[in-house]
């Protein structure tokens, strides 16, 4: 019965379309605040969980067969009373555990009442109930939906046949019209509120009359019904028990015999039995119909009474200092609750005013325009340079009530920051630009700052002077890694670490800045010598080692008889 996910082929959440819960038992209560003749609901039902039942399949009218995740008894609590049983009606809407719906006039086919009173969880008077209460409850729910939603159940048929059982209940209920008897729905107390003056001309009025009107779920008055009215407060306690008249009314008169100023609370109550079939529903939820054991409920209406002495607000200019008296203590209606005309400076804060201290002094917390003394209220007071009464910056007065300028802590047009001072290097420099290279201010870590990030113009984009080692590759430099370390990829003459760049680095014996062989340093950066891999001078070969017999011997002559080196196969070699 609660909204559950569709399963197949087009599953619909049970009790989804029009959920009216029909309750059989509940404790009902209502608290009318005595404001008007509009009745309040006498009771409300809250869904607390699922009871006996199971998933079924069926269709609405000629529609497709759909799966319903749960059909059966749901558990409800009426006005926070004990748990009771109910069924759903109206598959057009959802309802969930935790939802609460109000008592309404039962509005469903009368056969449903017969089913509720003669099937599970009541004693079954219709055929033979299914052996398992879960299946029986599902069959009962399906039969109810037949009358409320034109529903036809199609399964399950085993292990217990819900379809056959629902059909039997439907057949037995045909033409068995039962009704839910009207029960009290609301009590309206008139007057809802009243005021008596205990002093004044004629000695004042110390008596009060109230009338309670009792109506049922059909909004009809209920005559000859027991009712009680209790007075608490300055004139209480007083209790009156009686019976409503033919107009459904019970009237009492009572007195404030001691003429004590203060308030009374007036409560009228009537008890009733909530019957099987009582319906709970609103426009957004499924309905619930009670199917459990009837319980006693209470419908309540309230009103109030004020006993006062002549004062400001009684409608008469009768007190020293009153400039007006419109008969109420409402502010902002032309005459305020201190009986002075509504306006700034009368000590009453009304619409459009932030404050009102009853004077026209500025700078005392509430200024003459009835706004709090503060920047932005349009009044220039101590500590403010200006106050134009708006929240805009960059006009004649900024939002901190200082004139627009760098250093006033407001970022105005043309400023990227403003920290309220003219100190450089603190995040926002004295020209109201963020501290950083390129803002035209030389700060810590910078050698120069020409206000741009262009290289080679005298101050490079990292705010250092153009030079080898400043991290910027300038004309004539092949690289610049920002340091003077050799052998790290870019040497201290801003050339790429390599043989022939004039810097001797790891793996080099020498580096004369060229790749010419036979001078002081060969093109592999080794000193000219036999075995350095470079053929120079009188060398006939040089394989980069001094190993004999490998083709080029240690005297840089090809291996062979007559080169002065005895190698494999030779007994001697005198060169």
Coordinates of C-alpha atoms in Angstrom, one line a residue:
X1 CA 0.0 0.0 0.0
X2 CA 2.9 2.3 0.4
X3 CA 4.7 3.7 -2.7
X4 CA 7.0 1.0 -3.9
X5 CA 9.0 0.5 -7.1
X6 CA 7.3 -0.8 -10.3
X7 CA 8.3 -4.4 -11.1
X8 CA 6.6 -5.5 -14.4
X9 CA 5.3 -4.9 -16.9
X10 CA 4.1 -1.5 -15.8
X11 CA 4.0 -2.0 -12.0
X12 CA 2.1 0.6 -9.9
X13 CA 2.8 1.3 -6.3
X14 CA -0.1 -0.1 -4.2
X15 CA -2.6 2.4 -2.9
X16 CA -0.9 4.9 -5.2
X17 CA -3.8 6.3 -7.2
X18 CA -6.2 7.4 -4.6
X19 CA -5.2 6.6 -1.1
X20 CA -8.0 6.9 1.4
X21 CA -7.3 5.1 4.6
X22 CA -10.4 3.7 6.3
X23 CA -9.8 3.4 10.0
X24 CA -11.7 1.3 12.4
X25 CA -10.3 2.6 15.7
X26 CA -8.5 5.7 16.8
X27 CA -8.2 8.4 19.5
X28 CA -9.3 11.7 17.9
X29 CA -8.5 15.1 19.1
X30 CA -8.7 18.6 17.7
X31 CA -7.4 21.9 18.9
X32 CA -9.4 24.8 17.4
X33 CA -7.8 28.1 18.2
X34 CA -11.1 29.8 18.2
X35 CA -10.3 31.9 15.2
X36 CA -13.2 31.3 12.8
X37 CA -16.1 29.1 11.9
X38 CA -13.9 27.0 9.6
X39 CA -13.8 23.5 11.2
X40 CA -10.6 21.7 11.8
X41 CA -10.1 18.0 11.5
X42 CA -11.0 16.0 14.6
X43 CA -8.3 13.4 14.1
X44 CA -5.4 12.5 11.9
X45 CA -3.9 9.1 11.0
X46 CA -0.2 8.5 10.6
X47 CA 1.1 5.5 8.7
X48 CA 3.5 3.7 11.0
X49 CA 4.2 0.5 9.0
X50 CA 3.0 -2.5 7.1
X51 CA 0.9 -5.4 8.6
X52 CA -0.3 -8.6 7.1
X53 CA -0.3 -8.7 3.3
X54 CA 1.8 -9.5 0.2
X55 CA 2.5 -8.5 -3.4
X56 CA -0.2 -9.1 -6.0
X57 CA -1.0 -8.4 -9.6
X58 CA -4.0 -6.9 -11.2
X59 CA -5.4 -4.2 -13.4
X60 CA -7.5 -1.1 -13.1
X61 CA -10.5 -1.2 -15.5
X62 CA -9.3 -2.3 -19.0
X63 CA -5.8 -1.3 -18.3
X64 CA -2.7 -3.6 -18.4
X65 CA -1.9 -6.1 -15.6
X66 CA 0.5 -4.5 -13.2
X67 CA 2.4 -5.6 -10.1
X68 CA 1.6 -4.1 -6.7
X69 CA 4.4 -4.6 -4.2
X70 CA 2.0 -4.7 -1.2
X71 CA -1.7 -5.2 -0.7
X72 CA -3.0 -5.8 2.8
X73 CA -3.3 -4.3 6.2
X74 CA -1.3 -1.2 7.1
X75 CA -0.6 0.0 10.6
X76 CA -1.6 3.5 11.6
X77 CA -1.6 5.7 14.7
X78 CA -4.5 8.1 15.1
X79 CA -3.5 11.3 16.9
X80 CA -0.4 9.5 18.3
X81 CA -2.6 6.9 19.9
X82 CA -2.0 3.1 19.9
X83 CA -1.3 1.2 16.7
X84 CA -4.3 0.2 14.8
X85 CA -5.2 -1.5 11.5
X86 CA -6.4 0.0 8.2
X87 CA -6.8 -0.6 4.5
X88 CA -6.1 1.7 1.6
X89 CA -8.4 3.2 -1.0
X90 CA -7.7 5.4 -4.1
X91 CA -4.8 4.0 -6.2
X92 CA -4.3 7.5 -7.8
X93 CA -1.9 8.7 -5.1
X94 CA 1.0 7.7 -3.0
X95 CA 1.4 7.4 0.8
X96 CA 4.5 6.4 2.7
X97 CA 5.4 5.4 6.3
X98 CA 5.5 8.6 8.3
X99 CA 2.9 10.4 6.3
X100 CA -0.1 11.9 8.2
X101 CA -3.6 12.5 6.7
X102 CA -6.6 14.1 8.3
X103 CA -10.0 12.7 9.1
X104 CA -12.6 13.5 6.4
X105 CA -16.2 12.6 5.6
X106 CA -16.2 9.0 4.3
X107 CA -16.3 9.1 0.5
X108 CA -16.2 5.7 -1.0
X109 CA -18.7 2.9 -2.1
X110 CA -20.8 1.7 0.8
X111 CA -19.9 -2.0 0.1
X112 CA -16.5 -1.2 1.5
X113 CA -17.9 -0.6 5.0
X114 CA -19.6 -4.0 4.8
X115 CA -16.2 -5.6 3.9
X116 CA -14.4 -3.8 6.6
X117 CA -16.8 -5.0 9.3
X118 CA -17.0 -8.6 8.1
X119 CA -13.4 -9.6 7.1
X120 CA -9.9 -9.7 8.5
X121 CA -8.9 -8.4 11.0
X122 CA -12.5 -8.6 12.3
X123 CA -14.3 -11.9 12.6
X124 CA -14.9 -13.2 9.1
X125 CA -18.6 -13.5 8.1
X126 CA -18.0 -14.0 4.4
X127 CA -17.2 -17.5 3.2
X128 CA -14.1 -19.3 4.3
X129 CA -11.0 -17.1 5.0
X130 CA -7.7 -18.1 3.5
X131 CA -5.5 -20.0 6.0
X132 CA -2.7 -17.5 5.9
X133 CA -3.5 -14.0 7.1
X134 CA -1.1 -12.5 4.6
X135 CA -3.1 -13.9 1.7
X136 CA -6.4 -13.2 3.4
X137 CA -5.5 -9.5 4.0
X138 CA -4.3 -9.2 0.3
X139 CA -7.7 -10.6 -0.8
X140 CA -9.6 -8.2 1.4
X141 CA -7.6 -5.3 0.0
X142 CA -8.1 -6.4 -3.6
X143 CA -11.9 -6.6 -2.9
X144 CA -11.9 -3.1 -1.4
X145 CA -10.0 -1.8 -4.5
X146 CA -12.6 -3.4 -6.7
X147 CA -15.2 -1.0 -5.3
X148 CA -13.0 2.1 -4.9
X149 CA -10.8 1.8 -8.0
X150 CA -12.4 -0.6 -10.4
X151 CA -9.5 -3.0 -9.7
X152 CA -9.4 -6.7 -10.7
X153 CA -6.8 -9.0 -9.1
X154 CA -5.2 -11.6 -11.3
X155 CA -2.7 -13.3 -9.0
X156 CA -1.5 -15.0 -6.9
X157 CA -3.6 -18.1 -7.3
X158 CA -1.2 -20.4 -5.4
X159 CA -0.3 -21.6 -2.9
X160 CA -3.5 -19.8 -1.8
X161 CA -5.9 -18.4 -4.3
X162 CA -6.2 -14.7 -3.6
X163 CA -8.1 -14.2 -6.9
X164 CA -10.9 -16.6 -5.9
X165 CA -11.1 -15.3 -2.4
X166 CA -11.3 -11.7 -3.5
X167 CA -14.1 -12.6 -5.9
X168 CA -16.1 -14.3 -3.1
X169 CA -15.8 -11.2 -0.9
X170 CA -16.8 -8.9 -3.8
X171 CA -19.9 -11.1 -4.5
X172 CA -20.9 -11.2 -0.9
X173 CA -20.6 -7.4 -0.6
X174 CA -22.7 -6.6 -3.6
X175 CA -25.7 -4.5 -2.5
X176 CA -24.6 -4.8 1.1
X177 CA -24.5 -1.1 1.7
X178 CA -23.3 -0.2 5.2
X179 CA -22.6 3.3 6.3
X180 CA -20.2 4.9 8.6
X181 CA -22.2 6.8 11.3
X182 CA -21.4 10.6 11.5
X183 CA -19.1 11.4 14.4
X184 CA -18.0 14.8 15.9
X185 CA -15.6 16.6 13.6
X186 CA -15.3 20.0 15.0
X187 CA -16.2 22.4 17.8
X188 CA -16.3 26.1 17.1
X189 CA -16.4 28.5 20.1
X190 CA -17.9 31.9 19.5
X191 CA -16.6 34.4 20.1
X192 CA -13.1 33.1 19.4
X193 CA -11.6 35.9 21.4
X194 CA -13.1 38.8 23.4
X195 CA -12.0 41.6 25.6
X196 CA -13.8 43.0 28.7
X197 CA -12.7 46.3 30.5
X198 CA -12.9 45.9 34.2
X199 CA -13.0 49.6 34.9
X200 CA -14.4 52.7 33.4
X201 CA -17.9 54.1 32.9
X202 CA -20.6 52.0 34.6
X203 CA -18.1 50.1 36.7
X204 CA -16.9 47.8 33.9
X205 CA -18.0 44.4 32.6
X206 CA -17.2 41.3 34.6
X207 CA -19.3 38.7 32.8
X208 CA -18.7 36.7 29.6
X209 CA -20.9 34.4 27.4
X210 CA -19.6 31.8 25.0
X211 CA -21.3 29.4 22.7
X212 CA -19.8 26.1 21.5
X213 CA -21.2 24.6 18.2
X214 CA -20.6 20.9 17.6
X215 CA -20.6 19.5 14.0
X216 CA -20.2 16.1 12.6
X217 CA -18.2 14.7 9.6
X218 CA -21.0 15.8 7.3
X219 CA -20.7 19.4 8.6
X220 CA -24.1 19.0 10.2
X221 CA -24.8 20.2 13.7
X222 CA -25.1 17.5 16.4
X223 CA -28.0 18.1 18.8
X224 CA -28.5 16.4 22.2
X225 CA -24.8 15.5 22.6
X226 CA -22.8 15.7 25.8
X227 CA -20.3 18.5 25.9
X228 CA -18.1 20.2 28.5
X229 CA -16.7 23.7 28.7
X230 CA -13.8 24.4 31.0
X231 CA -12.6 27.9 31.9
X232 CA -9.0 28.3 33.2
X233 CA -7.1 31.6 33.9
X234 CA -8.0 34.6 36.0
X235 CA -11.7 33.7 36.1
X236 CA -11.2 30.0 36.6
X237 CA -11.2 27.2 37.2
X238 CA -14.8 26.8 36.2
X239 CA -16.4 23.7 34.6
X240 CA -19.8 23.5 32.8
X241 CA -21.3 20.2 31.7
X242 CA -24.3 20.1 29.4
X243 CA -25.9 18.9 26.2
X244 CA -26.1 20.6 22.8
X245 CA -29.5 22.1 21.9
X246 CA -31.3 21.5 18.6
X247 CA -28.9 23.8 16.9
X248 CA -25.9 21.8 18.1
X249 CA -25.0 24.5 20.6
X250 CA -24.2 24.8 24.2
X251 CA -24.0 28.3 25.8
X252 CA -22.5 29.2 29.2
X253 CA -22.2 32.5 31.0
X254 CA -19.5 33.0 33.6
X255 CA -18.1 35.9 35.7
X256 CA -14.7 37.3 36.7
X257 CA -16.1 37.9 40.2
X258 CA -12.8 39.3 41.6
X259 CA -12.3 41.6 38.6
X260 CA -8.8 40.4 38.2
X261 CA -7.1 41.5 35.0
X262 CA -5.5 38.8 32.9
X263 CA -6.6 36.1 30.4
X264 CA -8.8 33.1 30.3
X265 CA -8.5 30.0 28.1
X266 CA -11.8 28.4 27.2
X267 CA -11.9 24.8 26.0
X268 CA -14.9 22.9 24.8
X269 CA -14.7 19.1 24.5
X270 CA -16.9 16.2 23.3
X271 CA -15.9 12.6 23.3
X272 CA -17.0 10.1 20.7
X273 CA -16.2 6.6 19.3
X274 CA -14.2 6.5 16.1
X275 CA -16.0 3.8 14.0
X276 CA -14.8 1.2 11.6
X277 CA -14.6 2.8 8.1
X278 CA -13.7 6.3 9.2
X279 CA -11.7 7.8 6.4
X280 CA -8.4 9.8 6.5
X281 CA -7.2 11.6 3.4
X282 CA -6.0 14.8 1.8
X283 CA -5.5 15.9 -1.8
X284 CA -1.9 14.7 -2.1
X285 CA -2.1 11.3 -0.4
X286 CA -3.9 8.0 -0.6
X287 CA -6.8 7.5 1.7
X288 CA -6.9 5.2 4.8
X289 CA -10.0 3.5 6.1
X290 CA -10.0 2.2 9.7
X291 CA -10.5 -1.5 10.0
X292 CA -9.4 -2.1 13.6
X293 CA -11.2 -1.9 17.0
X294 CA -13.1 1.4 17.6
X295 CA -11.6 3.7 20.1
X296 CA -12.7 6.8 22.0
X297 CA -11.7 10.1 20.6
X298 CA -12.0 13.7 21.7
X299 CA -12.9 16.7 19.6
X300 CA -11.7 20.0 21.1
X301 CA -12.3 23.7 20.4
X302 CA -10.7 26.6 22.1
X303 CA -11.2 30.4 22.6
X304 CA -9.7 33.1 24.7
X305 CA -10.9 35.9 26.9
X306 CA -9.0 39.0 28.0
X307 CA -9.9 41.0 31.1
X308 CA -8.1 44.4 31.1
X309 CA -8.2 47.8 32.7
X310 CA -8.5 51.0 30.8
X311 CA -5.3 51.7 29.0
X312 CA -3.7 52.7 25.7
X313 CA -5.4 50.6 23.1
X314 CA -8.9 50.6 24.6
X315 CA -10.1 53.0 21.9
X316 CA -10.6 56.1 24.2
X317 CA -8.2 59.0 24.8
X318 CA -8.3 58.6 28.5
X319 CA -4.6 58.5 29.6
X320 CA -2.1 61.3 30.0
X321 CA 0.3 61.3 27.0
X322 CA -2.1 59.6 24.6
X323 CA -2.1 61.4 21.2
X324 CA -4.4 58.8 19.6
X325 CA -6.1 55.5 20.5
X326 CA -7.5 53.3 17.8
X327 CA -8.6 50.6 20.1
X328 CA -5.8 48.2 19.5
X329 CA -2.1 47.7 20.3
X330 CA -1.2 47.2 16.7
X331 CA 1.8 49.2 15.5
X332 CA 2.0 50.7 12.0
X333 CA -1.7 51.2 11.5
X334 CA -1.6 55.0 12.1
X335 CA -1.7 54.8 15.9
X336 CA 0.9 52.8 17.5
X337 CA 0.8 50.8 20.7
X338 CA 2.1 53.7 22.8
X339 CA -0.9 55.8 21.5
X340 CA 1.3 58.1 19.4
X341 CA 0.8 58.5 15.6
X342 CA 2.9 56.1 13.5
X343 CA 6.1 57.8 12.5
X344 CA 9.9 57.9 13.0
X345 CA 10.7 59.3 16.4
X346 CA 7.7 58.0 18.3
X347 CA 9.6 55.2 20.0
X348 CA 7.9 52.4 18.1
X349 CA 9.6 50.4 15.3
X350 CA 7.2 50.1 12.4
X351 CA 7.4 49.1 8.8
X352 CA 10.3 50.7 7.0
X353 CA 12.1 51.4 10.3
X354 CA 15.1 49.5 11.7
X355 CA 14.9 51.2 15.1
X356 CA 13.1 54.0 16.8
X357 CA 14.5 55.5 20.1
X358 CA 11.9 58.2 20.4
X359 CA 14.3 61.1 19.6
X360 CA 15.9 62.9 16.7
X361 CA 19.5 62.6 17.7
X362 CA 22.1 61.2 15.4
X363 CA 24.9 58.9 16.5
X364 CA 23.1 57.5 19.6
X365 CA 22.5 54.1 18.1
X366 CA 19.4 55.1 16.2
X367 CA 19.6 58.0 13.8
X368 CA 16.9 60.5 12.8
X369 CA 15.9 58.4 9.8
X370 CA 15.1 55.5 12.1
X371 CA 18.0 53.4 11.0
X372 CA 20.8 52.0 13.2
X373 CA 23.8 54.3 13.5
X374 CA 26.1 52.7 11.0
X375 CA 27.8 53.2 7.7
X376 CA 25.4 53.1 4.9
X377 CA 22.3 54.6 6.6
X378 CA 22.6 57.9 4.8
X379 CA 23.6 59.8 8.0
X380 CA 27.3 60.9 8.5
X381 CA 28.3 60.1 12.1
X382 CA 31.5 59.9 14.1
X383 CA 34.2 57.9 12.3
X384 CA 32.7 58.2 8.8
X385 CA 34.1 60.4 6.0
X386 CA 30.9 60.2 4.0
X387 CA 27.6 58.2 3.9
X388 CA 25.5 58.2 0.7
X389 CA 23.1 55.6 2.0
X390 CA 23.7 53.0 -0.6
X391 CA 25.7 49.8 -0.9
X392 CA 27.6 50.8 -4.0
X393 CA 31.4 51.2 -4.3
X394 CA 33.2 53.5 -6.7
X395 CA 30.7 56.3 -6.5
X396 CA 31.2 59.3 -4.2
X397 CA 31.3 57.2 -1.1
X398 CA 32.3 53.6 -0.7
X399 CA 30.5 51.0 1.4
X400 CA 32.9 51.6 4.4
X401 CA 31.9 55.3 4.4
X402 CA 35.3 56.5 3.1
X403 CA 35.9 58.4 -0.1
X404 CA 37.1 56.2 -3.0
X405 CA 41.0 55.9 -3.1
X406 CA 43.7 53.4 -2.9
X407 CA 44.2 52.3 0.7
X408 CA 40.6 52.7 1.9
X409 CA 40.1 48.9 2.0
X410 CA 37.5 49.0 -0.8
X411 CA 38.4 47.6 -4.2
X412 CA 37.2 50.4 -6.5
X413 CA 37.3 50.4 -10.3
X414 CA 40.9 50.2 -11.6
X415 CA 42.1 48.5 -8.4
X416 CA 42.8 44.8 -8.2
X417 CA 43.1 44.8 -4.4
X418 CA 42.9 47.2 -1.5
X419 CA 44.1 46.1 2.0
X420 CA 43.5 49.4 3.7
X421 CA 47.2 50.4 3.8
X422 CA 50.0 51.7 1.5
X423 CA 52.5 49.1 2.6
X424 CA 54.3 47.1 -0.2
X425 CA 55.0 43.4 -0.1
X426 CA 52.0 42.5 2.2
X427 CA 49.9 41.0 -0.6
X428 CA 48.5 44.3 -1.9
X429 CA 51.0 47.0 -2.8
X430 CA 50.6 50.8 -2.5
X431 CA 49.3 51.1 -6.0
X432 CA 46.4 48.7 -5.2
X433 CA 47.7 45.8 -7.3
X434 CA 48.4 42.4 -5.9
X435 CA 52.1 42.0 -4.7
X436 CA 53.9 40.2 -7.5
X437 CA 56.3 40.5 -10.4
X438 CA 54.9 42.8 -13.1
X439 CA 52.9 45.2 -10.8
X440 CA 55.6 48.0 -11.1
X441 CA 56.5 47.7 -7.4
X442 CA 59.9 46.1 -6.5
X443 CA 59.3 43.9 -3.5
X444 CA 61.3 41.2 -1.7
X445 CA 62.8 38.7 -4.0
X446 CA 62.7 41.0 -7.0
X447 CA 65.7 42.8 -8.6
X448 CA 63.5 45.0 -10.7
X449 CA 59.9 45.5 -11.7
X450 CA 59.0 47.5 -14.9
X451 CA 55.3 46.8 -14.7
X452 CA 55.2 44.2 -17.4
X453 CA 56.2 40.6 -18.1
X454 CA 58.2 41.3 -21.2
X455 CA 61.7 39.8 -21.5
X456 CA 64.8 41.6 -22.8
X457 CA 63.5 45.1 -22.1
X458 CA 65.9 45.7 -19.2
X459 CA 63.8 43.8 -16.6
X460 CA 62.8 40.2 -17.4
X461 CA 59.4 38.6 -16.7
X462 CA 60.7 37.1 -13.5
X463 CA 61.7 40.6 -12.3
X464 CA 65.5 40.0 -12.6
X465 CA 67.9 41.9 -14.8
X466 CA 68.7 40.2 -18.1
X467 CA 71.9 38.0 -17.5
X468 CA 73.0 34.4 -17.8
X469 CA 71.6 32.5 -14.8
X470 CA 68.4 34.6 -14.3
X471 CA 66.2 31.8 -15.6
X472 CA 65.2 33.7 -18.8
X473 CA 66.7 32.8 -22.1
X474 CA 67.9 36.1 -23.6
X475 CA 69.5 36.8 -27.0
X476 CA 72.9 35.0 -27.3
X477 CA 71.9 32.4 -24.7
X478 CA 71.1 28.8 -25.8
X479 CA 69.6 28.1 -22.4
X480 CA 69.2 29.6 -18.9
X481 CA 68.2 27.4 -16.0
X482 CA 68.5 30.1 -13.4
X483 CA 71.8 28.9 -11.8
X484 CA 75.5 28.8 -12.4
X485 CA 75.9 25.1 -11.9
X486 CA 77.7 23.2 -14.7
X487 CA 76.8 19.8 -15.9
X488 CA 73.1 20.1 -15.1
X489 CA 71.9 20.5 -18.7
X490 CA 72.6 24.2 -18.9
X491 CA 76.1 25.4 -18.0
X492 CA 77.2 28.7 -16.4
X493 CA 77.9 30.2 -19.8
X494 CA 74.2 29.6 -20.8
X495 CA 75.1 26.9 -23.3
X496 CA 73.7 23.4 -23.3
X497 CA 75.9 21.0 -21.4
X498 CA 78.0 19.2 -24.1
X499 CA 81.5 18.6 -25.4
X500 CA 82.6 21.8 -27.2
X501 CA 80.8 24.4 -25.1
X502 CA 84.0 25.5 -23.4
X503 CA 83.0 24.1 -20.0
X504 CA 84.7 20.9 -18.7
X505 CA 82.0 18.8 -17.1
X506 CA 81.6 15.2 -16.0
X507 CA 83.1 12.7 -18.4
X508 CA 85.3 15.3 -20.2
X509 CA 89.1 15.6 -19.8
X510 CA 89.1 19.0 -21.5
X511 CA 86.8 21.4 -23.4
X512 CA 88.4 24.1 -25.6
X513 CA 85.0 25.4 -26.9
X514 CA 85.4 23.8 -30.3
X515 CA 85.2 20.4 -32.0
X516 CA 88.5 20.6 -33.8
X517 CA 90.9 17.6 -33.4
X518 CA 94.6 17.8 -33.1
X519 CA 94.6 21.1 -31.1
X520 CA 94.9 21.0 -27.3
X521 CA 91.5 19.2 -27.0
X522 CA 90.0 16.8 -29.4
X523 CA 86.3 16.8 -30.4
X524 CA 85.4 14.1 -27.8
X525 CA 86.8 16.4 -25.2
X526 CA 89.9 14.3 -24.4
X527 CA 93.5 15.5 -24.7
X528 CA 95.2 14.4 -27.9
X529 CA 96.8 11.0 -27.3
X530 CA 96.9 7.5 -28.6
X531 CA 93.9 5.7 -27.3
X532 CA 91.5 8.6 -27.1
X533 CA 89.6 7.4 -30.1
X534 CA 90.7 10.4 -32.3
X535 CA 93.3 9.8 -35.1
X536 CA 95.7 12.8 -34.9
X537 CA 99.3 13.6 -35.9
X538 CA 101.4 10.5 -36.6
X539 CA 98.7 8.1 -35.6
X540 CA 97.6 5.6 -38.3
X541 CA 94.6 4.5 -36.2
X542 CA 93.0 5.1 -32.8
X543 CA 90.3 2.7 -31.6
X544 CA 89.9 4.5 -28.2
X545 CA 91.8 1.9 -26.2
X546 CA 95.4 0.6 -25.7
X547 CA 94.6 -3.0 -26.4
X548 CA 97.0 -4.9 -28.7
X549 CA 95.8 -7.3 -31.3
X550 CA 92.3 -5.8 -31.7
X551 CA 93.0 -4.2 -35.1
X552 CA 94.7 -1.0 -33.7
X553 CA 97.5 -1.6 -31.3
X554 CA 98.6 0.5 -28.3
X555 CA 101.0 2.5 -30.5
X556 CA 98.1 3.6 -32.8
X557 CA 99.3 1.5 -35.7
X558 CA 97.2 -1.2 -37.3
X559 CA 97.9 -4.7 -35.9
X560 CA 100.4 -6.5 -38.0
X561 CA 104.0 -7.7 -38.4
X562 CA 106.3 -4.7 -38.5
X563 CA 104.3 -2.3 -36.4
X564 CA 106.7 -2.8 -33.4
X565 CA 104.0 -4.7 -31.3
X566 CA 104.3 -8.4 -30.8
X567 CA 100.8 -9.8 -31.2
X568 CA 99.3 -13.3 -31.7
X569 CA 101.2 -15.4 -34.2
X570 CA 104.3 -13.3 -34.0
X571 CA 107.5 -14.4 -32.3
X572 CA 108.9 -10.9 -32.5
X573 CA 108.3 -7.5 -34.0
X574 CA 111.1 -4.9 -34.2
X575 CA 109.0 -2.4 -36.0

